[in-house]
Steps between C-alpha positions, in 0.01 A plus 500: 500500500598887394158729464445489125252667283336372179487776214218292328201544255182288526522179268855562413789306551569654806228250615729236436707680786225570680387126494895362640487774744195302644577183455844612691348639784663800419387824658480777264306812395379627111517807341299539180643630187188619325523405109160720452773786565807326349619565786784188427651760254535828762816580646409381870455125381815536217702567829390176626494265160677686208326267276188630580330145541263334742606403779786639766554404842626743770774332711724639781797466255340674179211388252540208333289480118429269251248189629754155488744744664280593832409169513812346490586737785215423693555156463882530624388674788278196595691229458363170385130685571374636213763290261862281489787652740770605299692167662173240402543249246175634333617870488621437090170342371387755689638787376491389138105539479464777704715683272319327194211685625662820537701563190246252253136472623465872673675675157231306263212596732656874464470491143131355493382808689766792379578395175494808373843610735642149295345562130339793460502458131276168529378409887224308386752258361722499805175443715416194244852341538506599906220287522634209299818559740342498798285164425821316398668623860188359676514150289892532684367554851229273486719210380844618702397717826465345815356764763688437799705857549269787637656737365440370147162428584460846598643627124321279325133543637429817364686437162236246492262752541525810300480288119094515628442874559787706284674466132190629331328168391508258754240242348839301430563445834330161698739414805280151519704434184807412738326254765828519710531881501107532583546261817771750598358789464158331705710409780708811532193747512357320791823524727448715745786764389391505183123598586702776728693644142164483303245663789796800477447530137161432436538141317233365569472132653654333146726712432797275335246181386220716342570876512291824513590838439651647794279728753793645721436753789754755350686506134433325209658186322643471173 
């Protein structure tokens, strides 16, 4: 595998990247993009991701942004490892709720903790509907989702994360409400990748099944 470098923050989705990258076995080093400095919005990180978002991966043939997109090309780069070849019967079913995740569940969980770059005229309403939104998506993964792809695994655990600590109220929020989800999230943390992504970050040893604020050795989350 190419050297690659994760432009990441701590608890962002780049820890969804960082998470496949060790689950893959994929060598790679980090860069952090300090927030405290908005430093995702200066010139030297535009000329990496234009959209100014969280993460970007360094690759010998250019950066590559947005999270379901690295992934993807991780995932193509290890083939059948981290998810479906692009040849396996399995690669559609696949594809179909790793993509649910990207352009569905990540864009509600957005507007639950920017609503004001969605509604700036109400976000308290946006936040109440995000979280009405975001329960009826977990009511579809607990009932539909099978986790048997890494690299949706690796997506989904910190989705199932961040309703706990960020969106302003987060009383709301019981992941024990969706037994199936909470068994997931249980066994995930304790692989041994996994406790790699959250030592890096400063997750704590629960960090998907019963989260804590992050305490990470450089930047800051959310």
């Amino acid at each position: 595998m190419e050297s690659l470098r994760l432009h990441y923050a701590p608890d962002n989705a780049s820890l969804c990247v960082r998470l496949a990258l060790e689950f893959g076995g994929i060598p790679y080093t980090t860069a952090l993009v300090d927030r405290a400095n908005a430093a995702q919005r200066q010139p030297a990180y535009l000329a990496i991701n234009p959209a100014g978002l969280i993460p970007a991966l360094d690759t010998p043939h250019g950066p590559v942004f947005e999270t379901g997109a690295i992934l993807l090309w991780l995932a193509d780069r290890t083939p059948g490892r981290l998810f479906p070849a692009p040849d396996a019967p399995a690669r559609g079913q696949a594809l179909s709720w790793l993509f649910w995740m990207a352009n569905t569940l990540h864009p509600t969980l957005r507007s639950l903790f920017y609503p004001d770059q969605y509604l700036p005229a109400a976000p308290a309403s946006l936040r109440h509907a995000a979280r009405h939104r975001i329960a009826t998506h977990l009511d579809l993964l607990e009932d539909a989702w099978v986790p048997d792809h890494v690299l949706q695994m690796c997506y989904l655990a910190p989705m199932l994360r961040w309703p706990a600590l960020y969106g302003g109220q987060t009383d709301w929020y019981d992941l024990g409400r969706w037994p199936r989800l909470h068994l997931f999230a249980q066994v995930f943390e304790a692989m041994p990748a996994a406790q790699a992504a959250a030592r890096a970050e400063g997750l704590g040893p629960t960090p998907f099944s019963a989260p804590h604020p992050a305490n990470p050795p450089e930047g800051r989350p959310i």
